[in-house]
Short mmCIF file of C-alpha atoms and ligand atoms in Angstrom, two decimals:
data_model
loop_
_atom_site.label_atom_id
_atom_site.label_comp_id
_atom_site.label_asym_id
_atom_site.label_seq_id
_atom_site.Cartn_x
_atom_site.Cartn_y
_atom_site.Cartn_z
CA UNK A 1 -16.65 -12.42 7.83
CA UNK A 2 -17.26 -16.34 7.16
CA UNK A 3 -14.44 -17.22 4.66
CA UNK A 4 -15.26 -19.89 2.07
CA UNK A 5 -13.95 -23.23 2.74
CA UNK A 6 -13.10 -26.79 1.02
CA UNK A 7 -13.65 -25.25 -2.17
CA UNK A 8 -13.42 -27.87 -5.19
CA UNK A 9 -11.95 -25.51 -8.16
CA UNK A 10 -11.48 -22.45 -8.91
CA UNK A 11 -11.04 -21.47 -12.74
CA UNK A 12 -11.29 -18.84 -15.22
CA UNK A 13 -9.64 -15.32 -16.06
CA UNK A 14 -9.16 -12.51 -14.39
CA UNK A 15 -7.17 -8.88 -14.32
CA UNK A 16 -6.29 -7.76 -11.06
CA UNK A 17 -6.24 -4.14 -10.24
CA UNK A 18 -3.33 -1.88 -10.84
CA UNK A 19 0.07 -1.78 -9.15
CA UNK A 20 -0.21 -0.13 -5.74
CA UNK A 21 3.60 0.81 -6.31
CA UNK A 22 3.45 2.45 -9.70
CA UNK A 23 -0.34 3.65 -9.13
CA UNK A 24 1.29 5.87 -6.21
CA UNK A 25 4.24 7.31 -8.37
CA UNK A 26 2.02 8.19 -11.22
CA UNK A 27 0.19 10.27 -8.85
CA UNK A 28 3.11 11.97 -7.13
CA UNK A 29 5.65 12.54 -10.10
CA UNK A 30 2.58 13.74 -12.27
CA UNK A 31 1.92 16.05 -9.29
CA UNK A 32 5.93 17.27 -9.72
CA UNK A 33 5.82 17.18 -13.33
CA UNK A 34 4.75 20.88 -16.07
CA UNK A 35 1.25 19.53 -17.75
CA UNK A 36 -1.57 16.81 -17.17
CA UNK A 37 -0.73 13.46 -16.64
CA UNK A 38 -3.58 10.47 -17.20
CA UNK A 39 -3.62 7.51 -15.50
CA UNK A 40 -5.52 4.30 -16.90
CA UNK A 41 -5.68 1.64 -14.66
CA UNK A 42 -5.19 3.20 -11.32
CA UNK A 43 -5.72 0.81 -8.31
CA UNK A 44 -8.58 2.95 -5.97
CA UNK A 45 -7.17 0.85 -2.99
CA UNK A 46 -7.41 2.74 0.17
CA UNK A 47 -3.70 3.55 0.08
CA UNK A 48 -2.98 5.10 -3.05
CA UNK A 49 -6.38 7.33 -2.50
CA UNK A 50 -4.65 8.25 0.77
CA UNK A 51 -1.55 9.73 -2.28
CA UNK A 52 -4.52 11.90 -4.19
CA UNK A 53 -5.62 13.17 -0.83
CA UNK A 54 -2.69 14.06 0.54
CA UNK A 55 -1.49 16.13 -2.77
CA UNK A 56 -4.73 17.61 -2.98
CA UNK A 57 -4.32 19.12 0.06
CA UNK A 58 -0.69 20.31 -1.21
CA UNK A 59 -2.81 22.53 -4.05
CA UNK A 60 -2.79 19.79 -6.72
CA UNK A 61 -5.74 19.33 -9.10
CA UNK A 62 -6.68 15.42 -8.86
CA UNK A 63 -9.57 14.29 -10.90
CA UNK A 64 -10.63 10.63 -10.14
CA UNK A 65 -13.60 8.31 -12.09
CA UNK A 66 -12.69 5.13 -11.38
CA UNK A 67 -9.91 3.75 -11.98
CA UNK A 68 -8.74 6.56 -14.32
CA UNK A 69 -7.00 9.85 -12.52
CA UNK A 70 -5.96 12.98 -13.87
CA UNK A 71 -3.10 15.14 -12.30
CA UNK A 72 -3.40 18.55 -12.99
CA UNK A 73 1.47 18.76 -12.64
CA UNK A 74 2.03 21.74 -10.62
CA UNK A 75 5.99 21.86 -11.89
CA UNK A 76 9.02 20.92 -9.49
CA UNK A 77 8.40 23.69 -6.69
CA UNK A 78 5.03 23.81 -6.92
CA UNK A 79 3.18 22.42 -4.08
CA UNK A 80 1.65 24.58 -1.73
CA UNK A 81 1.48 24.54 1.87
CA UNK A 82 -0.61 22.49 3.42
CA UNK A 83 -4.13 23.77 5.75
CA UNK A 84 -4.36 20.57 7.19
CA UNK A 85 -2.51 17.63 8.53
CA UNK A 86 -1.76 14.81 6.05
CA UNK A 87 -2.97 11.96 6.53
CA UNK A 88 -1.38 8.97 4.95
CA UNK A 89 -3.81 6.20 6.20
CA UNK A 90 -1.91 2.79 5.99
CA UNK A 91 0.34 3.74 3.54
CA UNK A 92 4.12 3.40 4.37
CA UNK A 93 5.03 4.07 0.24
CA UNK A 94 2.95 7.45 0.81
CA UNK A 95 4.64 7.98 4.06
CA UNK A 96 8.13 7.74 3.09
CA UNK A 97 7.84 8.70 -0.70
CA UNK A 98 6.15 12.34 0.59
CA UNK A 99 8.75 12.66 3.12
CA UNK A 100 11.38 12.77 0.15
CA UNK A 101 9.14 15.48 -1.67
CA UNK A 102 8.06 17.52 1.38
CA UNK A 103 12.08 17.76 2.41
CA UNK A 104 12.70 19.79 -0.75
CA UNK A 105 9.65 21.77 0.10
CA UNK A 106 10.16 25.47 1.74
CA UNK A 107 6.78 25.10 4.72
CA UNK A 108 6.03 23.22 6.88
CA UNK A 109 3.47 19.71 6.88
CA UNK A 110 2.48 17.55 9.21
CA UNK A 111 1.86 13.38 8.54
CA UNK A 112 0.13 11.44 10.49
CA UNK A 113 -1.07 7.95 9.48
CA UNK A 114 -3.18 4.70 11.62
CA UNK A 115 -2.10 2.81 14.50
CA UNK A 116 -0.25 0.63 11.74
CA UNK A 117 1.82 3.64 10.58
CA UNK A 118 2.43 4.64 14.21
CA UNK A 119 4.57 1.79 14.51
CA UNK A 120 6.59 1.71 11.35
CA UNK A 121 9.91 2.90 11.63
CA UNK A 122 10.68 6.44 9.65
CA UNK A 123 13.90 6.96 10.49
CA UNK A 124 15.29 5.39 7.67
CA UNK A 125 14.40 8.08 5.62
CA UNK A 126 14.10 10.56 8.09
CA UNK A 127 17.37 10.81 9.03
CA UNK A 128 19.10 11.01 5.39
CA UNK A 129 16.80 13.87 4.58
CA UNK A 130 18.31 15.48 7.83
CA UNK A 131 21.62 14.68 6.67
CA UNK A 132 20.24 16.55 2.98
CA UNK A 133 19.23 19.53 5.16
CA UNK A 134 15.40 18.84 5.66
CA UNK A 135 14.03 19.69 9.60
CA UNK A 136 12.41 17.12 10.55
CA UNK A 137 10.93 16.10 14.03
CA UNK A 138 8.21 13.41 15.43
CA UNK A 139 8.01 10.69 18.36
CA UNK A 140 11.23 9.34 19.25
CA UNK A 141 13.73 12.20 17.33
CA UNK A 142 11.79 11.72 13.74
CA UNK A 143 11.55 7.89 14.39
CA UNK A 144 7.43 7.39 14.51
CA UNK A 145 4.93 9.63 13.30
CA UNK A 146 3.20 12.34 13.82
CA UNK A 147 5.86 13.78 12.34
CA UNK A 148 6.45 17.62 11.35
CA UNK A 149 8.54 18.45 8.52
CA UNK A 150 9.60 21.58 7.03
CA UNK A 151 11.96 21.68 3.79
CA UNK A 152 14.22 24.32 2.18
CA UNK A 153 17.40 24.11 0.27
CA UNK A 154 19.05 20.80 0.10
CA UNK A 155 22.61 18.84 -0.01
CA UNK A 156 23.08 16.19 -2.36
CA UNK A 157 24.54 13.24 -0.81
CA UNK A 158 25.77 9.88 -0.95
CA UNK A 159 23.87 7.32 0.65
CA UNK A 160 24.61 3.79 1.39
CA UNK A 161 21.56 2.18 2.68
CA UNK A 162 21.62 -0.30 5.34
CA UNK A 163 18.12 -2.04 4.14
CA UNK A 164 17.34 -2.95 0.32
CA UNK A 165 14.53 -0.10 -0.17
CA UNK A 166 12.59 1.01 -2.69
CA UNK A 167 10.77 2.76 -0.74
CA UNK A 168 14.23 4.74 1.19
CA UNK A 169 15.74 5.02 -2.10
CA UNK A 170 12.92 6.75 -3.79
CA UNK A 171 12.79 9.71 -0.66
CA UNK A 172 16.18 9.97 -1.33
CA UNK A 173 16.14 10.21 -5.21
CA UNK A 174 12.85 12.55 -4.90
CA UNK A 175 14.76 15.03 -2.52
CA UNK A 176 17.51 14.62 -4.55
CA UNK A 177 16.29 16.02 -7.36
CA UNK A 178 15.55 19.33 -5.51
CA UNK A 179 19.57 19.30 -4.22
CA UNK A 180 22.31 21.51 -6.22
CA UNK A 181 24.68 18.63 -7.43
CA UNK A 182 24.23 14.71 -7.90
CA UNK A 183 22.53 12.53 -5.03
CA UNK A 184 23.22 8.87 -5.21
CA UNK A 185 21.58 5.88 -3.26
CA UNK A 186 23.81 2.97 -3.08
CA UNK A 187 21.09 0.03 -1.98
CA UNK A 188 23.02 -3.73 -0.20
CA UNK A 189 20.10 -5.85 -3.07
CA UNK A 190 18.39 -4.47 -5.82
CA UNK A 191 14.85 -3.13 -4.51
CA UNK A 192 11.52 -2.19 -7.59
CA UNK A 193 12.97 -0.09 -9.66
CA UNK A 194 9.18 1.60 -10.42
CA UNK A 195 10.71 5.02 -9.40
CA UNK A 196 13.83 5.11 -11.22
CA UNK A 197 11.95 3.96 -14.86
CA UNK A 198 8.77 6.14 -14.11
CA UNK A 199 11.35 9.32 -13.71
CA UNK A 200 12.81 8.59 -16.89
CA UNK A 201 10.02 8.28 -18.83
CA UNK A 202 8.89 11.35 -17.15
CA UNK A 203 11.78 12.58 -18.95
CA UNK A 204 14.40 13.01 -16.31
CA UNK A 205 18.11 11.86 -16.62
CA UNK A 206 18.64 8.93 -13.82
CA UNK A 207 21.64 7.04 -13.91
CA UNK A 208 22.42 3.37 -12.60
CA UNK A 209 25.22 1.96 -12.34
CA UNK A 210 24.48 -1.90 -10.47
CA UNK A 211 23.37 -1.30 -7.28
CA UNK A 212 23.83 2.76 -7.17
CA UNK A 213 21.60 4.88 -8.59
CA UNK A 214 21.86 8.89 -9.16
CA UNK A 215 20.06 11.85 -9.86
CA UNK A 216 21.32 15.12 -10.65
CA UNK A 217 19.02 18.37 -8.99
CA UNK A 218 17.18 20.52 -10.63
CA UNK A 219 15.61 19.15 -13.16
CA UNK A 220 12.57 19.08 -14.71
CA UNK A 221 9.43 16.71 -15.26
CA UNK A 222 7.12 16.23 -18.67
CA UNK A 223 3.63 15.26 -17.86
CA UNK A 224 2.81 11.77 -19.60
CA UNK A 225 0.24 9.29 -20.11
CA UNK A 226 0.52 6.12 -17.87
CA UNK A 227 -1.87 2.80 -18.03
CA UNK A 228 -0.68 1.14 -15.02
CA UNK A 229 0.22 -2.44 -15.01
CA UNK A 230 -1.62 -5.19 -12.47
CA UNK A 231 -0.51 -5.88 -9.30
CA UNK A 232 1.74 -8.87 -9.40
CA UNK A 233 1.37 -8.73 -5.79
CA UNK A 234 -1.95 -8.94 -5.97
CA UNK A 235 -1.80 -11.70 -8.93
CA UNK A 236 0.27 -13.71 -6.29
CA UNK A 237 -2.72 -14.85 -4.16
CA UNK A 238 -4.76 -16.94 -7.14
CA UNK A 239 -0.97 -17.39 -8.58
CA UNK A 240 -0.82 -19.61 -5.43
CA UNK A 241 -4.66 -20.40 -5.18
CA UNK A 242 -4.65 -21.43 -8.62
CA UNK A 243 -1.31 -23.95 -7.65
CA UNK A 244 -3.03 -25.43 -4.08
CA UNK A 245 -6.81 -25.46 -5.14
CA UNK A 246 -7.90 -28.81 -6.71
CA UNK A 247 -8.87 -29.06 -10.17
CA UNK A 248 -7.62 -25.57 -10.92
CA UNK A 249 -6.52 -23.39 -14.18
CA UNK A 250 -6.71 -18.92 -13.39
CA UNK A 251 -5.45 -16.99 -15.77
CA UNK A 252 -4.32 -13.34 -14.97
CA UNK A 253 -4.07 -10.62 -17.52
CA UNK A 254 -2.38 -8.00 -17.92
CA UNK A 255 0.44 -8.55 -14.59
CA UNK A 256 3.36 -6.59 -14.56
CA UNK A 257 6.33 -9.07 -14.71
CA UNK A 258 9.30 -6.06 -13.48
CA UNK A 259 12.14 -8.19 -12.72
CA UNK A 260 12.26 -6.46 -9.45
CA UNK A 261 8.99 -7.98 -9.10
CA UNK A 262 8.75 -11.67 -10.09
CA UNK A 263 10.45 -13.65 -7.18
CA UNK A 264 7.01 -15.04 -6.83
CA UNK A 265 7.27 -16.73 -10.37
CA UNK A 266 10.95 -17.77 -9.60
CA UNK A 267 9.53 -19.58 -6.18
CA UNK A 268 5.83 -20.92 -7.70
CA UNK A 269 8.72 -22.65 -10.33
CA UNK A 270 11.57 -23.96 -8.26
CA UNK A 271 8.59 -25.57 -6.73
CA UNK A 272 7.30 -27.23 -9.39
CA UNK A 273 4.11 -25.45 -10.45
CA UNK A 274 2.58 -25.34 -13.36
CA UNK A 275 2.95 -21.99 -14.29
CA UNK A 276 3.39 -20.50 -17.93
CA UNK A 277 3.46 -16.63 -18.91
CA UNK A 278 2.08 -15.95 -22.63
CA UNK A 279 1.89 -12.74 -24.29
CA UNK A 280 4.88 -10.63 -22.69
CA UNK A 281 4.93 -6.91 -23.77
CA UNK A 282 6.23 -3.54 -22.99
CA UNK A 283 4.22 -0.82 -22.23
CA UNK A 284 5.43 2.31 -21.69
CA UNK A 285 8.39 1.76 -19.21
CA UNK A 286 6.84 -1.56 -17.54
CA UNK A 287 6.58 -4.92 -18.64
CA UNK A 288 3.41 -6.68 -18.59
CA UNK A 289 2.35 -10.57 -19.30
CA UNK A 290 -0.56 -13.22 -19.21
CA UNK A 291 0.17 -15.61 -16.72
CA UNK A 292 -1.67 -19.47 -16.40
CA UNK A 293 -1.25 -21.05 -13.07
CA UNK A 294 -2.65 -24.95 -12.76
CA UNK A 295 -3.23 -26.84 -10.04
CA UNK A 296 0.49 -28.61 -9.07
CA UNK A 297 2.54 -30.99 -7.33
CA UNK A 298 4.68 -29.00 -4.74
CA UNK A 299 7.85 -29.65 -3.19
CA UNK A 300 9.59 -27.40 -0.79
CA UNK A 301 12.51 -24.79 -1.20
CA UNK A 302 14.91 -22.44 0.46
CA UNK A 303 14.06 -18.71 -0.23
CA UNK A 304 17.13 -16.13 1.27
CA UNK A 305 19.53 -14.08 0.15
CA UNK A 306 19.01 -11.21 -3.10
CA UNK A 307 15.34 -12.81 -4.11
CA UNK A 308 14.07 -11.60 -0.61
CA UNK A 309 13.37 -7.58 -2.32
CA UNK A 310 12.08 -9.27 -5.23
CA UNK A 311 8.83 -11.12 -2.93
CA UNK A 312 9.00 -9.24 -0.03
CA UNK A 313 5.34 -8.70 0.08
CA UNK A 314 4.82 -11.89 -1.46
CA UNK A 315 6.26 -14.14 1.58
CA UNK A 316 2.89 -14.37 3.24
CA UNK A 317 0.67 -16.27 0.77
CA UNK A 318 4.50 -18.29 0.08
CA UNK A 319 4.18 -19.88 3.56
CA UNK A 320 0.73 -20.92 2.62
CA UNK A 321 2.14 -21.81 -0.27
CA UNK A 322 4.92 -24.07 1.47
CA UNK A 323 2.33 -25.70 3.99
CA UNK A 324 1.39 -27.31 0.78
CA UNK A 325 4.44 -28.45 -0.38
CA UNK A 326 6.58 -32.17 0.22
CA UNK A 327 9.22 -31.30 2.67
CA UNK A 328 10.71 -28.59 4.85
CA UNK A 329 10.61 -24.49 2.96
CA UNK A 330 12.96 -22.52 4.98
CA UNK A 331 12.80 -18.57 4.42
CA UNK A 332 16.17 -16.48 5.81
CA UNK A 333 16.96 -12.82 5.37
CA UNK A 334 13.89 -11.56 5.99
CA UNK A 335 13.80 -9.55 8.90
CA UNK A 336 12.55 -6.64 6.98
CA UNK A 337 9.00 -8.58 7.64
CA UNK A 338 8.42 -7.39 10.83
CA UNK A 339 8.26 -3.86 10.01
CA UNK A 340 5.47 -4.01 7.27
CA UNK A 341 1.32 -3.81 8.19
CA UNK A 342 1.98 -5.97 10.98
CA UNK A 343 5.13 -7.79 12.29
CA UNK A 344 4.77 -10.50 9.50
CA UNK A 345 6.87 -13.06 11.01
CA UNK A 346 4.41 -13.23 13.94
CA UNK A 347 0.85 -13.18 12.15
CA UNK A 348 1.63 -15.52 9.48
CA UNK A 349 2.90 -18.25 11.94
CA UNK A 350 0.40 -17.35 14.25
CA UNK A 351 -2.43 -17.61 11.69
CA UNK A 352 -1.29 -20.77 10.03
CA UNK A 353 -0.72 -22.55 12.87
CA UNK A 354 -4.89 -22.32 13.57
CA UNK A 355 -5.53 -23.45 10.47
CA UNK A 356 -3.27 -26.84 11.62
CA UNK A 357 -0.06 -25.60 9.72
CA UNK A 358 3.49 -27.04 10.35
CA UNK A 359 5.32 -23.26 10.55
CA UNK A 360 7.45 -21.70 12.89
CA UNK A 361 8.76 -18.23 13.05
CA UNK A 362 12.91 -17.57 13.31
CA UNK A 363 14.84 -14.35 13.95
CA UNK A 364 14.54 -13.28 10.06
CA UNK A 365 11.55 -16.27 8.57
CA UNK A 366 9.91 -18.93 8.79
CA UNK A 367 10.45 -23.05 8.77
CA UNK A 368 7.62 -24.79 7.44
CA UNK A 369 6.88 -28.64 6.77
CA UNK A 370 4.68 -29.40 4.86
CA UNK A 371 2.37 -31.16 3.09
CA UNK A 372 -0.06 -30.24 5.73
CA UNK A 373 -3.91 -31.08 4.94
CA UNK A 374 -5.08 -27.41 6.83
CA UNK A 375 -8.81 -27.98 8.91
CA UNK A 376 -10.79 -25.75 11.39
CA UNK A 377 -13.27 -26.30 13.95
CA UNK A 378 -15.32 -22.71 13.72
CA UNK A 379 -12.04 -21.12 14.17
CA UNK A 380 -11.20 -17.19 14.19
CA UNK A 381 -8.08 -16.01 12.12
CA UNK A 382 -7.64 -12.46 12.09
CA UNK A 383 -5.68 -10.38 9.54
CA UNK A 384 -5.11 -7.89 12.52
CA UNK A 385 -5.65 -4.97 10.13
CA UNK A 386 -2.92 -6.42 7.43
CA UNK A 387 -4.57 -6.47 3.75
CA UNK A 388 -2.16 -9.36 2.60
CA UNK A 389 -2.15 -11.59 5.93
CA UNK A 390 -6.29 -10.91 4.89
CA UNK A 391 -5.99 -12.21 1.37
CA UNK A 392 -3.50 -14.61 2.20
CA UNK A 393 -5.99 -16.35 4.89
CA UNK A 394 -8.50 -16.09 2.37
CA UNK A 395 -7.02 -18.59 0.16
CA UNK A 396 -6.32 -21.00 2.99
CA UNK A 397 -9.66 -21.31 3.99
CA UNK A 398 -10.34 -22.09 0.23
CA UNK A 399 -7.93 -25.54 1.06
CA UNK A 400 -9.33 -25.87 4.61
CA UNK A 401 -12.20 -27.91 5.90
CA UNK A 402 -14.19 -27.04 8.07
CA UNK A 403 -15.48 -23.22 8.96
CA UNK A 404 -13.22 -20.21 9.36
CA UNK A 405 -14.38 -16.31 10.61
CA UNK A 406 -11.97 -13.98 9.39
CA UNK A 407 -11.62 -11.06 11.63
CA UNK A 408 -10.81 -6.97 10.31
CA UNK A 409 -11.32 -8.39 6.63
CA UNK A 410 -12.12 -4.84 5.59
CA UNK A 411 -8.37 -3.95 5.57
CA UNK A 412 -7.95 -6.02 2.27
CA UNK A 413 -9.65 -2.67 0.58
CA UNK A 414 -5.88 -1.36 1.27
CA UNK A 415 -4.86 -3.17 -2.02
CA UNK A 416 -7.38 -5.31 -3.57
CA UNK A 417 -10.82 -3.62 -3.22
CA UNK A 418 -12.24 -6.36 -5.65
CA UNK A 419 -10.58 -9.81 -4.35
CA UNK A 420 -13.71 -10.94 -2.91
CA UNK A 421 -15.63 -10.34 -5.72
CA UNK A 422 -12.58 -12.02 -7.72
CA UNK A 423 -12.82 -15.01 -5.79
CA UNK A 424 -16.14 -15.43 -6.29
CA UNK A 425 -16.16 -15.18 -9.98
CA UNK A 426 -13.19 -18.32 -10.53
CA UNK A 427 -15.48 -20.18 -8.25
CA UNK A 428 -18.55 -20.17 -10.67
C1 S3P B 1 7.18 -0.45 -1.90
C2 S3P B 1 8.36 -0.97 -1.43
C3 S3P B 1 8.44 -2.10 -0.48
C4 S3P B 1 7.12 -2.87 -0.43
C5 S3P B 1 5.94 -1.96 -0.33
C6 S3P B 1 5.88 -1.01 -1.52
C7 S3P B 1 7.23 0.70 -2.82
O1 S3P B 1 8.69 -1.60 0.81
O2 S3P B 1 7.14 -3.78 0.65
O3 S3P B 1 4.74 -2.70 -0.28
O4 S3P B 1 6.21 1.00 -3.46
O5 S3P B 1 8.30 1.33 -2.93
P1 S3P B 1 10.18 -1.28 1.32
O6 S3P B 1 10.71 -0.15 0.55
O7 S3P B 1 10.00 -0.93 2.78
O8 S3P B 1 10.97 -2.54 1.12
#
């Protein structure tokens, strides 16, 4: 599609869609859980409909208008065995999260997922579910799906993980509170904790002590009610559009501000933007804020080290971010880019540097110089199937003169079905 370009402000208010994170816990632990949970707020990205499908093939009634669900709980053990092959789409949360739940499951399932998935590496939680008794096999040992998994009767263990993830540690935690005894996860940085505050308010006991957290098996989930946050990764595009785009003021409503979550606000600050978060309140387990981005003077900053979990999926639109900033933004410790949609490293530099950025990739980030003015000559970025190397090219073009195609644009529908329209409505 022809991205919009040069664009001379873009202001108003806006509430981006629901946290892909929570959005696909709500779904599974309401699956797990005795009685109906609702969900208000639900993002209907393609991802977290590829959750509702695959536990509706597991025997789970999911009713969906909109953005509200309702999960009909089927209690701890009671998922049935799947018909058909489940099919997890884009989604690495729904791959690995399932993986946790199907290991504590007595049949046998079968994932597969898109050429995205196919590349993803599963053996992080693969193998600790083997070591909890799960069977497990796919491409490469249980490395790459398709992958076949039956469940049964399960070992707690104790699990230090050699990546920070939320993703690993919630497979873990979810088989672990199928095994007889206490599982713990010991993580090297703090990762979301959406899965450790959604189980408790689902009523079960989860215990953390700094960077370990346990679970004790056999226990039991309460159906509850859950209006789901927005997506701060989702805010983070017009967080950053509303900071590089001239004559600029967005507010977002309604963003969850997790701790977990906010290395975005930490960066968009120690940069100098004019950012300011009103109306900060707790809902339910989550808390949730107003935030007001302006239009900013920028200088750079080094990102590394413990904040990398806390923007992980946020580094993309921070390089644009940096290409607009006085002075060299070096990103370290972030290796763990090149196993997301697409190899991170490589399509933001690669993308950028079109668009006449000053980047280049290193063995775990990115160097970029900046301030950059960023101008095309009918040139043809491509989000190569990535929904936030998508959005994030988006908002360059909205700095960028000249004309820009964007190529595979539909995979933005992952995570933000209604950033287009979003865009469109701060630019009126
Ligand atoms: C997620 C965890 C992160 C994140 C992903 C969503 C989750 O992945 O990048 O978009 O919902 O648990 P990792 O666990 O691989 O770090």
């Amino acid at each position: 599609m022809e991205l919009k370009t040069n664009i001379h402000a873009l202001r108003g208010e806006i509430a981006v869609p629901g946290d892909k994170s929570i959005s696909h816990r709500a779904v599974m632990f309401g699956a797990l859980a005795n009685g109906t949970t609702r969900i208000t707020n639900f993002l209907t990205g393609e991802d977290c409909l590829s959750t509702i499908d695959c536990f509706r093939k597991m025997g789970v009634v999911i009713t969906q208008q909109g953005n509200e669900v309702i999960v009909e709980g089927k209690g701890i053990d009671g998922l049935i065995e799947p018909t058909h092959i489940l099919n997890v789409g884009n989604s690495g949360t729904t791959t690995r999260l399932l993986l946790g739940i199907l290991a504590a499951c007595p049949f046998h399932a079968c994932l597969i997922g898109d050429d995205s998935i196919a590349k993803r590496p599963m053996d992080r939680v693969t193998k600790p579910l083997k070591q909890m008794g799960a069977h497990i096999d796919g491409r490469e040992e249980g490395r790459y799906t398709p992958l076949a998994i039956r469940g049964g009767q399960l070992q707690p263990i104790t699990y230090h993980s050699p990546v920070a993830s939320a993703q690993v540690k919630s497979a873990i935690l979810l088989a672990g509170l199928h095994a007889e005894g206490t599982t713990t996860v010991i993580e090297p940085h703090q990762s979301r904790d959406h899965t450790e505050r959604m189980l408790r308010a689902f009523g079960a006991d989860v215990r953390v002590d700094g960077l370990s957290v346990s679970v004790t098996g056999r226990q039991t989930l309460q159906a509850i009610d859950i209006e789901v946050p927005g997506d701060i990764s989702s805010a983070a595009f017009f967080l950053v559009a509303g900071a590089i785009v001239p004559n600029s003021e967005i507010t977002l409503k309604h963003v969850g501000i997790n701790p977990t979550r906010t290395g975005i606000i930490d960066v968009l600050k120690n940069m100098g933007a004019n950012i300011s978060i009103k109306n900060v309140r707790h809902e339910e387990s989550e808390p949730v804020a107003d935030i007001t981005v302006r239009t900013s003077t920028l200088k750079a900053t080094h990102i590394g080290g413990d904040i990398i979990p806390r923007l992980i999926d946020e580094i993309p639109i921070i390089a644009l971010l940096a290409t607009q900033a006085e002075g060299t933004t070096i990103i370290t410790d972030a290796s763990e880019l090149k196993v997301k949609e697409t190899d991170r490293i490589a399509t933001v530099v690669s993308e950028l540097r079109k668009l006449g950025a000053d980047i280049e990739a290193t063995e775990d980030g990115m160097i970029i110089h900046g301030k950059t003015p960023l101008y095309a000559e009918n040139t043809v970025v491509d989000s190569y199937g990535d929904h936030r190397i998508g959005m994030m090219l988006a908002i360059a073009a909205c700095i960028t003169k000249g004309s820009v195609t964007l190529q595979h644009s539909e995979a933005i529908a992952v995570s933000y079905p209604t950033f287009f329209d979003h865009l469109r409505m701060l630019q009126s």
